[in-house]
Coordinates of C-alpha atoms and ligand atoms in Angstrom, one line a residue:
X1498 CA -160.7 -56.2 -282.0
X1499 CA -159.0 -56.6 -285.5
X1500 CA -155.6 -55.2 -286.5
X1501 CA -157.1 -52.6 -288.4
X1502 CA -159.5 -51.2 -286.1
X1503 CA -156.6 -51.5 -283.2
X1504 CA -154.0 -49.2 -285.4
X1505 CA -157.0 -47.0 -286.5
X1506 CA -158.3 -46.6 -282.9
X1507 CA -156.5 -42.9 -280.6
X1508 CA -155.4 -45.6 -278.2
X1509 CA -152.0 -44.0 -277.3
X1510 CA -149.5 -46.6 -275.6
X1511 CA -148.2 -45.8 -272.9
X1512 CA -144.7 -47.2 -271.3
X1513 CA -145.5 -48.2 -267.7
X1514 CA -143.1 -46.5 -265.5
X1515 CA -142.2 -50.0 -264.3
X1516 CA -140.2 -50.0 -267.3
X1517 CA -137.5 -47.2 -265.7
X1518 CA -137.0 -48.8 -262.7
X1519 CA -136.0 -51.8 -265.0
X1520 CA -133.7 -50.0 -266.9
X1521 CA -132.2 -48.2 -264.1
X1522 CA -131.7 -51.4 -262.3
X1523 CA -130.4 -53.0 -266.2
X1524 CA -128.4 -49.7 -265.8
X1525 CA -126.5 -50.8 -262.7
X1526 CA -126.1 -53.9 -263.4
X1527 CA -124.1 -53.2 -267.2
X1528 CA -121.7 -50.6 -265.3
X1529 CA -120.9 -53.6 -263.4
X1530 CA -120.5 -55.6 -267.0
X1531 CA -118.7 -52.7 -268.3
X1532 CA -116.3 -52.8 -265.4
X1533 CA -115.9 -56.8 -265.8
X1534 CA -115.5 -56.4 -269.5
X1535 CA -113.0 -53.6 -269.1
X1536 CA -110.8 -56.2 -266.8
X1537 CA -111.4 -58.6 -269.2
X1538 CA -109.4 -56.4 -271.7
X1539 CA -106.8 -56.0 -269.2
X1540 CA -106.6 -59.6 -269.0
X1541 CA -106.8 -60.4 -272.7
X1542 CA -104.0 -57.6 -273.4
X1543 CA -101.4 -59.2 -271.2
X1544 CA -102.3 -62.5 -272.0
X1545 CA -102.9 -62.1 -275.8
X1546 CA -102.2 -59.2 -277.0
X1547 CA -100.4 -60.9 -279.8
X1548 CA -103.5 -63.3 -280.4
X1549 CA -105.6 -60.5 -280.7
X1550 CA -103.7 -58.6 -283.4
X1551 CA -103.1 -61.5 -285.2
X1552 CA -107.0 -62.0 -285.0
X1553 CA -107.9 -58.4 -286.3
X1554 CA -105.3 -59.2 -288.9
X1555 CA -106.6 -61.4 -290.1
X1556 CA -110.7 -59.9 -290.4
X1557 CA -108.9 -57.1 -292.2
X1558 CA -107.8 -59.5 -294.6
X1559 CA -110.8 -61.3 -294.8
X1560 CA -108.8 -64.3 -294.1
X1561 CA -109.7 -67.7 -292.5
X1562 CA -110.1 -67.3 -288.6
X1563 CA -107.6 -69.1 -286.6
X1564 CA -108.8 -72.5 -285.3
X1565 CA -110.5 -72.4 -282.1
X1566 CA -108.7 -72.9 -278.5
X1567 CA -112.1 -73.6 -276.8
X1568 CA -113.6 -76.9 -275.1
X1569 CA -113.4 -80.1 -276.5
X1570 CA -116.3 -81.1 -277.8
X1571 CA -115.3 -84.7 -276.6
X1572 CA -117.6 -86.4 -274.2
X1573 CA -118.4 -89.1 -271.5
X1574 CA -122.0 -88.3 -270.6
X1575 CA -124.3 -91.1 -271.3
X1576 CA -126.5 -90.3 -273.7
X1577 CA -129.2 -91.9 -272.8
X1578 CA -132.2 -89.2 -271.7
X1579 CA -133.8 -91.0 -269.0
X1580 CA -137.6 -90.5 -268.4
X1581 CA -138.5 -88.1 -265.4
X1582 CA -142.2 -87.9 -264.5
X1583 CA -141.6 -84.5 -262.7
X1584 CA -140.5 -82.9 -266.2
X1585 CA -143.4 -81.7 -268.5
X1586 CA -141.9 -79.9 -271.9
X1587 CA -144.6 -77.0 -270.9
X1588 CA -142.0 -73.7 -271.9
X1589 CA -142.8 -72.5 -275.3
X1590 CA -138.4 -71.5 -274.7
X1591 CA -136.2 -71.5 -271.9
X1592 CA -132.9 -69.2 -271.6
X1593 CA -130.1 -70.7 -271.5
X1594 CA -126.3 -70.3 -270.4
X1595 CA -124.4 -73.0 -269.7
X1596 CA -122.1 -72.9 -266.5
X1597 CA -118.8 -71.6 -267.4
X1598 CA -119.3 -70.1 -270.5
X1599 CA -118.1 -66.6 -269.6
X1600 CA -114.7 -65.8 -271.1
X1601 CA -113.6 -63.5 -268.4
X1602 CA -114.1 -66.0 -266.0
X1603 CA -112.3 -68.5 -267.7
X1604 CA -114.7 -70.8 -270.1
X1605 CA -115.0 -73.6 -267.6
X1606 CA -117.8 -75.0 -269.5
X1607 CA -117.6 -78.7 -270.6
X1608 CA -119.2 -80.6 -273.0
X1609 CA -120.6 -83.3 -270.6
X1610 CA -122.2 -79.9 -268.3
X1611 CA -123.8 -79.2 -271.7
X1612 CA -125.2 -82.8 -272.5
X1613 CA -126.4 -83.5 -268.9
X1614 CA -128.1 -79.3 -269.2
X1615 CA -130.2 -80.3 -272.7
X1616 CA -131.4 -83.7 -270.8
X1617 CA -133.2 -81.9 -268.9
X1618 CA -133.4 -79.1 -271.1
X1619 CA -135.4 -81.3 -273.6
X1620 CA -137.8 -82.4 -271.5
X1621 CA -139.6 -79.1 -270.5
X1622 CA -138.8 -76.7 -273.7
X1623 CA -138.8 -77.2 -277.3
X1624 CA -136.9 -74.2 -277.8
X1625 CA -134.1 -72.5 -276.1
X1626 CA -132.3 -68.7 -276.4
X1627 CA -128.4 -68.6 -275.6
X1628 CA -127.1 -64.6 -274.5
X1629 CA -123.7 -65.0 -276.6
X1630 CA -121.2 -67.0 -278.6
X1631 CA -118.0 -66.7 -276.1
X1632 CA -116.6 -69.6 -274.7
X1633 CA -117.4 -72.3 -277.8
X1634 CA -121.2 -71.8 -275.9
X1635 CA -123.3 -72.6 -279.2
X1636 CA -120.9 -75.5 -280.4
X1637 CA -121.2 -77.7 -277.5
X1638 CA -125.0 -76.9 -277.7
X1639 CA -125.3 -78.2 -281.3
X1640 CA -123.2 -80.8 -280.4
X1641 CA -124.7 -82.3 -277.5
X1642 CA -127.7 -82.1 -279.5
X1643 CA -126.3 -84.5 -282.1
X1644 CA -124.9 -86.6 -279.4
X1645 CA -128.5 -86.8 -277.7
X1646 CA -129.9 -87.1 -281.0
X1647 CA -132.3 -84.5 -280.4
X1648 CA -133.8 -81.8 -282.4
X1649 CA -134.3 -78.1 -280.5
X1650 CA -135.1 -74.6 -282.1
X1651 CA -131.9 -72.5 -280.9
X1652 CA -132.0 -68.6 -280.9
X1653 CA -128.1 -67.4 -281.1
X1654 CA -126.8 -64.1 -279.6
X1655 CA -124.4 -62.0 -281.2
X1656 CA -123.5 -59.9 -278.0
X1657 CA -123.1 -56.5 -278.9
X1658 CA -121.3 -54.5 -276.1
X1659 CA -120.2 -51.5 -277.8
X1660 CA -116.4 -52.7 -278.5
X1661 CA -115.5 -54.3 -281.7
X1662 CA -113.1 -56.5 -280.8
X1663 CA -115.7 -58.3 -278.5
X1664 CA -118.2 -57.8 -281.1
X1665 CA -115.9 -59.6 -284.1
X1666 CA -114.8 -62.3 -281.6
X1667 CA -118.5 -63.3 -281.4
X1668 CA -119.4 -62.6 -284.8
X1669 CA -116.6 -64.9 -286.7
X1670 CA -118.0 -67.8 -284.2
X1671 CA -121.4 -67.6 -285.3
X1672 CA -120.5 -68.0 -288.8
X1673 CA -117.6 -70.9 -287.4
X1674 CA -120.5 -72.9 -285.9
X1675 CA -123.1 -72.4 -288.7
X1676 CA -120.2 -73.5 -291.1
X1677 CA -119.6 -76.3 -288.9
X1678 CA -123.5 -77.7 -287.6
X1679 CA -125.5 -75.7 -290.7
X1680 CA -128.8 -73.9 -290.0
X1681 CA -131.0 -76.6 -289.3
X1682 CA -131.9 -75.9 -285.6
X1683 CA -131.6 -72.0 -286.2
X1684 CA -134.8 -70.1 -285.5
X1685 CA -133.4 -66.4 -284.9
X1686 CA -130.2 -64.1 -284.4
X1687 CA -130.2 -61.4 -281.9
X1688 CA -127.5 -59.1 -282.6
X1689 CA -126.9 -57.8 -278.8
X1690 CA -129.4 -58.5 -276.2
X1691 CA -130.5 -54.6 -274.7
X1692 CA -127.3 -53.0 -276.0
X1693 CA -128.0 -49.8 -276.2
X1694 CA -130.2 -48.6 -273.4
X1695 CA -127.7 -49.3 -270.4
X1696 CA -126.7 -45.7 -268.8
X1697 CA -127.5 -42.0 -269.0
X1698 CA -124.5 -41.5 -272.2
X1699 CA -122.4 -39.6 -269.9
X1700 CA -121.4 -42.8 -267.6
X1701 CA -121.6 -45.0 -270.7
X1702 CA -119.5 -43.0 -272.3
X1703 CA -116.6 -44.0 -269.1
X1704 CA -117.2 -47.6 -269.0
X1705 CA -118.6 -48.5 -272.7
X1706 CA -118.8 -46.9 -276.2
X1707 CA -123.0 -47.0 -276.6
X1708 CA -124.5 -49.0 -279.4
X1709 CA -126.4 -46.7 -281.5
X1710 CA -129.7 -47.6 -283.5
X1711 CA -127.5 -47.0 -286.7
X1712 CA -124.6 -49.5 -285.3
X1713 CA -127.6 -52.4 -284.6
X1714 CA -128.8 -51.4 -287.7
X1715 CA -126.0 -52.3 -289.9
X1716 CA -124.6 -55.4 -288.2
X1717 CA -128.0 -56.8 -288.5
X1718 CA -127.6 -55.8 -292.3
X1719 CA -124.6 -57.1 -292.2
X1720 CA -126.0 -60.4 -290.0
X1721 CA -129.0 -60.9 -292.7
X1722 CA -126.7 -60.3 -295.9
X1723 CA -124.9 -63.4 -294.6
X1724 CA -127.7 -65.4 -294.1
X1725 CA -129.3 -64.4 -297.1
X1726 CA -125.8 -65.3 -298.8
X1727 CA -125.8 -68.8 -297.5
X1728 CA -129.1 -69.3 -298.7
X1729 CA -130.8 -69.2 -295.5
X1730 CA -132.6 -65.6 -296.1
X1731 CA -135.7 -67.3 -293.5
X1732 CA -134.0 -66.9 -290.9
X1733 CA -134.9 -63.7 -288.6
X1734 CA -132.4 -61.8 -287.6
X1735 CA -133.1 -59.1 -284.5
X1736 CA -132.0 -57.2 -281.5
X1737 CA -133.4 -57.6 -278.5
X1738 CA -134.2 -54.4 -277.4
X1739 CA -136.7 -51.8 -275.2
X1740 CA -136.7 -48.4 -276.7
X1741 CA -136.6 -46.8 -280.2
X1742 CA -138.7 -49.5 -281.4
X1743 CA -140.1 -47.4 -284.0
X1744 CA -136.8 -47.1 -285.6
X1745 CA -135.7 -50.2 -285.4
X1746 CA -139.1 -52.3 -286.0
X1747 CA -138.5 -51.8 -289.8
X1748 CA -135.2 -53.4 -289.5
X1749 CA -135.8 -56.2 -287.7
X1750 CA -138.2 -59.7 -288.0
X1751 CA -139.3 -59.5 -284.8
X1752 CA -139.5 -57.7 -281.4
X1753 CA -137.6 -59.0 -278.7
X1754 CA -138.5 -57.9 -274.7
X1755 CA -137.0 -59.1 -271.5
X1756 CA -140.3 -58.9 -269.6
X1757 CA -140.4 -58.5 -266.0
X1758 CA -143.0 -58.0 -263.3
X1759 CA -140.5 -58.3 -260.9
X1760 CA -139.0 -55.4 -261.3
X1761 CA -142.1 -53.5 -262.2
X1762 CA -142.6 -54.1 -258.6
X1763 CA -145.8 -55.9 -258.7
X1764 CA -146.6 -58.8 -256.5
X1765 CA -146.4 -62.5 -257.4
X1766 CA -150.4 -62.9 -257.2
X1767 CA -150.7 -59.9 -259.4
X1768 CA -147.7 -60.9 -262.0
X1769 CA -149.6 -62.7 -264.7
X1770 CA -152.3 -59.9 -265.1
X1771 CA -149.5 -56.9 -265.1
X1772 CA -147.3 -59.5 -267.9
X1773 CA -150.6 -59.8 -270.3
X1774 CA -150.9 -55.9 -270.2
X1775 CA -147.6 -55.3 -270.8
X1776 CA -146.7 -57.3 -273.4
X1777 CA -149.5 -55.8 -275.1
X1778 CA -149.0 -52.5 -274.7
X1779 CA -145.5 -52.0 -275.0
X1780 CA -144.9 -55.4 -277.8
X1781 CA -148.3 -56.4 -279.5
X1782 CA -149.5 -53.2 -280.1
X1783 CA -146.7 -51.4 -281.8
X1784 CA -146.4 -54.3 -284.2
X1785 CA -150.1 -54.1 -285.0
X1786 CA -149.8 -50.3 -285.7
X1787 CA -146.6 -50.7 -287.8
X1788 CA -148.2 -53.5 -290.0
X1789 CA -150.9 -51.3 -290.4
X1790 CA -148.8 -48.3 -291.8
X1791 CA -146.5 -50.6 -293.8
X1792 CA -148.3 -54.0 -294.4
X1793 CA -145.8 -56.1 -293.0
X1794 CA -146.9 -57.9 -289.5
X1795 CA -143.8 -59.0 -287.2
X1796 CA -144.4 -60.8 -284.0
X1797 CA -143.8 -59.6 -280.3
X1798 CA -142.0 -62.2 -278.8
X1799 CA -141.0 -62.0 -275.0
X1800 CA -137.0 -62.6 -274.7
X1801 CA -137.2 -63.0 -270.8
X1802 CA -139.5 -63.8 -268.2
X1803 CA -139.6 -65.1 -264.7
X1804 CA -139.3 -64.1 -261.0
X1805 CA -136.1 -64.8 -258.3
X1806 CA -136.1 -66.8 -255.6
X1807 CA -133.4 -65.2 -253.4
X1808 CA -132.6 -63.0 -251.2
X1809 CA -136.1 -62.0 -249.6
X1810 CA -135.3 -58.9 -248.5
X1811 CA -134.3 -57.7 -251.6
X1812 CA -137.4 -56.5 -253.1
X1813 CA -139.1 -54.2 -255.5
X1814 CA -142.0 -52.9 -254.0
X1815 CA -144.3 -55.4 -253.9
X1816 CA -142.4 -58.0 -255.9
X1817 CA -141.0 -60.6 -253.2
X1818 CA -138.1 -62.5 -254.4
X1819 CA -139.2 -66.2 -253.0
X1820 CA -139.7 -69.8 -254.9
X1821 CA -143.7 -69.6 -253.3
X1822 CA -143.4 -66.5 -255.8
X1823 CA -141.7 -68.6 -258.6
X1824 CA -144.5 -71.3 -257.9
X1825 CA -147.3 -68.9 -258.0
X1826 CA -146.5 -66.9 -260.8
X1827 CA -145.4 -70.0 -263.0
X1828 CA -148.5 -71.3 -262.1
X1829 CA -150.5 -68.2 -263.7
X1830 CA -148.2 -67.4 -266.5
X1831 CA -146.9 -70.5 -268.1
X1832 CA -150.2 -72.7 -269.1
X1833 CA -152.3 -69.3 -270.0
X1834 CA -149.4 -68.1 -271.8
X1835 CA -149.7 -71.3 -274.1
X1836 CA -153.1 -71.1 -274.2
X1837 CA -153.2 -67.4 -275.6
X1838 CA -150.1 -68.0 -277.8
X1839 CA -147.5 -65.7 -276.6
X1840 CA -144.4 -66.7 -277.6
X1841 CA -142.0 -66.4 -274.5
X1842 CA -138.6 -67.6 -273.1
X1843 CA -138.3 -68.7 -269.6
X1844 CA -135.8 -66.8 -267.4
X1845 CA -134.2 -68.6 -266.6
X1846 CA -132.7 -72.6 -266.3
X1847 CA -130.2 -72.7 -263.9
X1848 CA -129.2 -69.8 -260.8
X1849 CA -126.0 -68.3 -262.3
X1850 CA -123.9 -67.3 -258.8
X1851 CA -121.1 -65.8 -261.5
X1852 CA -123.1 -62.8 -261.5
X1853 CA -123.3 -61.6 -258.1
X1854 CA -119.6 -60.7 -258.8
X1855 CA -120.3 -59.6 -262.5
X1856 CA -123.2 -57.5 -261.7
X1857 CA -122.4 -56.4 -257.7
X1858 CA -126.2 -57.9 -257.2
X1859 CA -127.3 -60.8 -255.4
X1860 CA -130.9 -61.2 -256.4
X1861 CA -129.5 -61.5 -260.4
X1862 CA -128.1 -64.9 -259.9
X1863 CA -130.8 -66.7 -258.7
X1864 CA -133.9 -66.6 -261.4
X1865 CA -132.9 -70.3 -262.2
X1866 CA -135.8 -73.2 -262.0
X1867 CA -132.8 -75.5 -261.0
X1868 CA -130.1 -74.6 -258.9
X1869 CA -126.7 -74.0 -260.6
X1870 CA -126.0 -77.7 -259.8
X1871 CA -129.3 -78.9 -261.1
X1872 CA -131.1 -79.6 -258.8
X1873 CA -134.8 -78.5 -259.0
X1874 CA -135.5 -76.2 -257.1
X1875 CA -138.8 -76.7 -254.7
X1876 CA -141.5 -76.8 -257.4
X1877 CA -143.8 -78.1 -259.1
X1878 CA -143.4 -78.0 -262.7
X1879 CA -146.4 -76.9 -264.8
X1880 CA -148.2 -79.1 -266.7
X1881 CA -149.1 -78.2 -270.0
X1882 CA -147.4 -80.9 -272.6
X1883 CA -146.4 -79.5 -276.5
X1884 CA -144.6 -81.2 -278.8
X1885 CA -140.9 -81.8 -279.1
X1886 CA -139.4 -79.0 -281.9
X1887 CA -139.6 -80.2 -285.6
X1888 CA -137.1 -79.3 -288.2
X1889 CA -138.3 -76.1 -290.0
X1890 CA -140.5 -74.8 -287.6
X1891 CA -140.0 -70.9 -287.1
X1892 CA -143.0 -69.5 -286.6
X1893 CA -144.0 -67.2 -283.0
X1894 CA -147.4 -67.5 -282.6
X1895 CA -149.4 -64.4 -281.7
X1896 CA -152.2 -64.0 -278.7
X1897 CA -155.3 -62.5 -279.6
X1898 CA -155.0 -58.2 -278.9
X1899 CA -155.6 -58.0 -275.4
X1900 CA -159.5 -56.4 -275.0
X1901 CA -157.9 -53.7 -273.1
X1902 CA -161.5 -52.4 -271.3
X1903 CA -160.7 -55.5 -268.9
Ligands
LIG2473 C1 -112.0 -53.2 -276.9 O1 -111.4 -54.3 -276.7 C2 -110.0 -54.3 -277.2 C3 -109.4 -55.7 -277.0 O2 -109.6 -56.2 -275.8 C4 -109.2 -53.3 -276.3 O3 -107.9 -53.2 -276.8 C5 -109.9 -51.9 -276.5 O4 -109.3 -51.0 -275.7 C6 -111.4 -52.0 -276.2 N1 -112.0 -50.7 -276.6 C7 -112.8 -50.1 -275.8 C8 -113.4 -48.8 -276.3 O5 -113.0 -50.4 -274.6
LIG2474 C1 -127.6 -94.6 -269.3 O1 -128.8 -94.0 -268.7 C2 -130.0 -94.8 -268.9 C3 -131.2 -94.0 -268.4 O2 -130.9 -93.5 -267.1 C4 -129.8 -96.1 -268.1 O3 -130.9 -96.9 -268.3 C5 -128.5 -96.8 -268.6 O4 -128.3 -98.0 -267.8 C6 -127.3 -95.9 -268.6 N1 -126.2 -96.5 -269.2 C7 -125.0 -96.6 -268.7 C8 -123.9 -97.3 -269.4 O5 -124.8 -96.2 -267.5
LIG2475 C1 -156.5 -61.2 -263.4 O1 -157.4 -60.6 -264.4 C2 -158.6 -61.4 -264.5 C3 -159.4 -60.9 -265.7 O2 -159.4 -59.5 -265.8 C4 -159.4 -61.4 -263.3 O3 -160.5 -62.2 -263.4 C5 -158.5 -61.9 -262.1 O4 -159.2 -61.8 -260.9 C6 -157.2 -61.2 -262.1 N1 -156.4 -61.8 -261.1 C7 -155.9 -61.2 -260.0 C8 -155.1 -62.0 -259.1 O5 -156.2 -60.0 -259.8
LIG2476 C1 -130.4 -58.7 -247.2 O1 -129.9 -59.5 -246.2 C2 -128.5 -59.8 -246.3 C3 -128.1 -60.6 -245.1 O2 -129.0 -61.6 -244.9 C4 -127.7 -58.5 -246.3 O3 -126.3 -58.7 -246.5 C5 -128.2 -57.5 -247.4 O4 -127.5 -56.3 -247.3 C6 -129.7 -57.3 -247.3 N1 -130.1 -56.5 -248.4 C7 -130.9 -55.5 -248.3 C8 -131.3 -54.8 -249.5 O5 -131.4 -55.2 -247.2
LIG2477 C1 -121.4 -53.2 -254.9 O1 -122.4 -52.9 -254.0 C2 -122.0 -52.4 -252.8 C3 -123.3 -52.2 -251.9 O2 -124.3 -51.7 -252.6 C4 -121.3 -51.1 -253.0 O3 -120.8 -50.6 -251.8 C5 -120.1 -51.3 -254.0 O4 -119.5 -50.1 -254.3 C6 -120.6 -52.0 -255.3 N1 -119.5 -52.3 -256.1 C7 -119.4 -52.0 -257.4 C8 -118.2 -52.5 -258.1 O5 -120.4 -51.5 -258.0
LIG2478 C1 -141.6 -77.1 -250.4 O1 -142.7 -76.3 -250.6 C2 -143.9 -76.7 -249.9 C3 -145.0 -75.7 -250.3 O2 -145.2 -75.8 -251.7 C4 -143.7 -76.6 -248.4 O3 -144.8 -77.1 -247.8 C5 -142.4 -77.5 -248.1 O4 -142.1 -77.4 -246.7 C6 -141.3 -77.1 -248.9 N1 -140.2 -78.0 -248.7 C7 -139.0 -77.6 -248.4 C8 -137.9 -78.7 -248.2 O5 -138.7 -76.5 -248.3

């Protein structure tokens, strides 16, 4: 079927009711955020109070922001990426965040971490998608890039959490890095990553001041003025984001979804068929529709995907955390996925164990590919080689519109 006749046709879309039990889960798991963040705060006012007026100072004056007190971006690692025949660059993206780059738990992330990440890193993706700028996160990305001498399409995250102090902390370093590394390896912004759909408003309203549509809205005004001001008016700038799409679709490049079987409760064996529905349904579909009314086609591009590989017993319905489960879903997704030309990011590189205590929830911390040391996990990598990233390229591809009689 053709755009037109897809927009023209009664089809009414649906939201699977998989997508509740993701946000209820999403739900739990940002109390638990807004809990951390709120000690954070505690933290930060005892320890800094005085840094942080001076900071907000200083915004009000427009003024410089004060040098960074972050990692050095000094390094040991050799630089060398050597060759392993177990890595295929078969990810259209990976997401990525480096170990120790959460501010509340101290920004224990070094630069070496970061270079020894991207070696591998490099070899299976040409493209990865950071969650936030906190702990000098992005710089020691763009710099081990330079150090490796590699080239990789970055998507930056403004988190958007609902307080302004967190929001402007992030904020002034995304312009700090872009004035210091430029634009060159920047394919996208996402101011916030599902900020405003975490709780019924009543508990949000204890633990977090909701992001409204009209809030995203106007920071990513406010993002795309900037880029448009530095001359770099290409770049897309979006949220990534579940609901309300029809209000904010005209404000944004692109769609963004964190994708996930898993907690649609479907089984491994079933995960790649429930993914290509999906994604059309609730992405591709809406963006065929809107192009139709308005003339202006954005791509659907799926933020998050992947399946965890621990604890067992925690499941979701059918969905069986497990790496046979990694293994087999992998093996349906990721080469058919390139083949139909969804544009996707893998979730995720590494097991992140920080967020059993952030998020009160085992089975979050382990989605990694690699253990949070590294080491692969038991798997067999697919094999489906693309190019390295070149300079310049921004595009999403776009699959086909699923023939949805199948
Ligand atoms: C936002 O963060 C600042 C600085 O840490 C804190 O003083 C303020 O209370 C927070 N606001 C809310 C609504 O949590
Ligand atoms: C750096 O790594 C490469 C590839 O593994 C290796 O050939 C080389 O000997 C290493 N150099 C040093 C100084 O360790
Ligand atoms: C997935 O869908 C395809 C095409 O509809 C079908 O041939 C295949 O059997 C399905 N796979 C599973 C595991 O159901
Ligand atoms: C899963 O098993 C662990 C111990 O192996 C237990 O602590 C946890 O509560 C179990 N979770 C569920 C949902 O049963
Ligand atoms: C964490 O989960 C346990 C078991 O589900 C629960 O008893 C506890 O209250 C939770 N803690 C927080 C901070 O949500
Ligand atoms: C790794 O997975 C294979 C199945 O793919 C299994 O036969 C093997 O026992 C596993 N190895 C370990 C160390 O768990």
């Amino acid at each position: 079927m053709d755009t037109a006749s897809i927009a023209s046709s009664n089809q009414t879309v649906e939201k699977p009711a998989t997508r509740s039990s993701n946000l209820s889960k999403k739900c739990k798991l940002w109390l638990v955020w807004g809990i951390a963040i709120g000690l954070l705060f505690v933290g930060s006012l005892i320890g800094g109070l005085i840094y942080y007026y001076t900071q907000q100072a200083n915004h009000a004056a427009n003024a410089q922001v004060p040098p960074d007190n972050g990692p050095s971006t000094d390094y040991t690692s050799n630089t060398t990426i050597p060759d392993n025949p177990n890595y295929v660059r078969s990810f259209w993206g990976i997401d990525y965040t480096p170990r120790g780059a959460q501010m509340d738990l101290g920004c224990s992330v070094t630069q070496n971490d970061v270079i020894e990440d991207l070696k591998i890193l490099y070899q299976l993706t040409p493209r990865i998608r950071l969650y936030g700028m906190d702990c000098n996160q992005a710089n020691l990305v763009l710099n081990g890039m330079n150090a490796l001498g590699i080239d990789m399409g970055v998507i930056m995250t403004i988190w958007v959490d609902g307080n302004s102090t967190t929001y402007q902390r992030q904020y002034d370093e995304f312009w700090k890095t872009t004035q210091q590394f430029g634009y060159d390896r920047l394919i996208g912004v996402s101011v916030g990553n599902e900020g405003k759909y975490f709780c019924p408003a009543v508990l949000t309203s204890i633990f977090r001041k909701q992001t409204t549509v009209d809030d995203l809205v106007s920071k990513m005004e406010d993002v795309r003025k900037g880029l448009a001001d530095a001359g770099q008016s290409h770049i897309p700038v979006y949220t990534t984001d579940i609901n309300d799409l029809d209000q904010l679709l005209p404000h944004m490049d692109a769609i963004l979804d964190n994708v996930h079987p898993f907690f649609g409760g479907t089984t491994a064996e079933l995960a790649a068929n429930w993914t290509w529905k999906y994604f059309y349904e609730v992405d591709q579909y809406p963006v065929l529709k809107f192009a139709k009314t308005s003339g202006v086609q954005k791509p659907a591009v799926i933020s998050e995907i992947g399946w965890p590989t621990y604890p067992v017993n925690e499941t979701v319905k059918g969905a069986i955390p497990g790496i046979p489960q990694l293994q087999r879903f992998m093996d349906d997704y990721v080469c058919e996925a390139n083949k139909r030309g969804i544009p996707y990011f893998w979730f995720e590189f590494k097991d992140e164990p920080w967020k059993q205590w952030m998020f009160n929830e085992t089975r979050e911390s382990y989605w990694g590919l690699f253990d949070e040391n590294g080491n692969l996990k038991n798997l067999t990598l697919p094999n489906c080689p693309m190019a390295p990233w070149t300079k310049g390229d921004l595009t999403f591809p776009q699959p086909a519109p699923l023939n949805t009689t199948n």
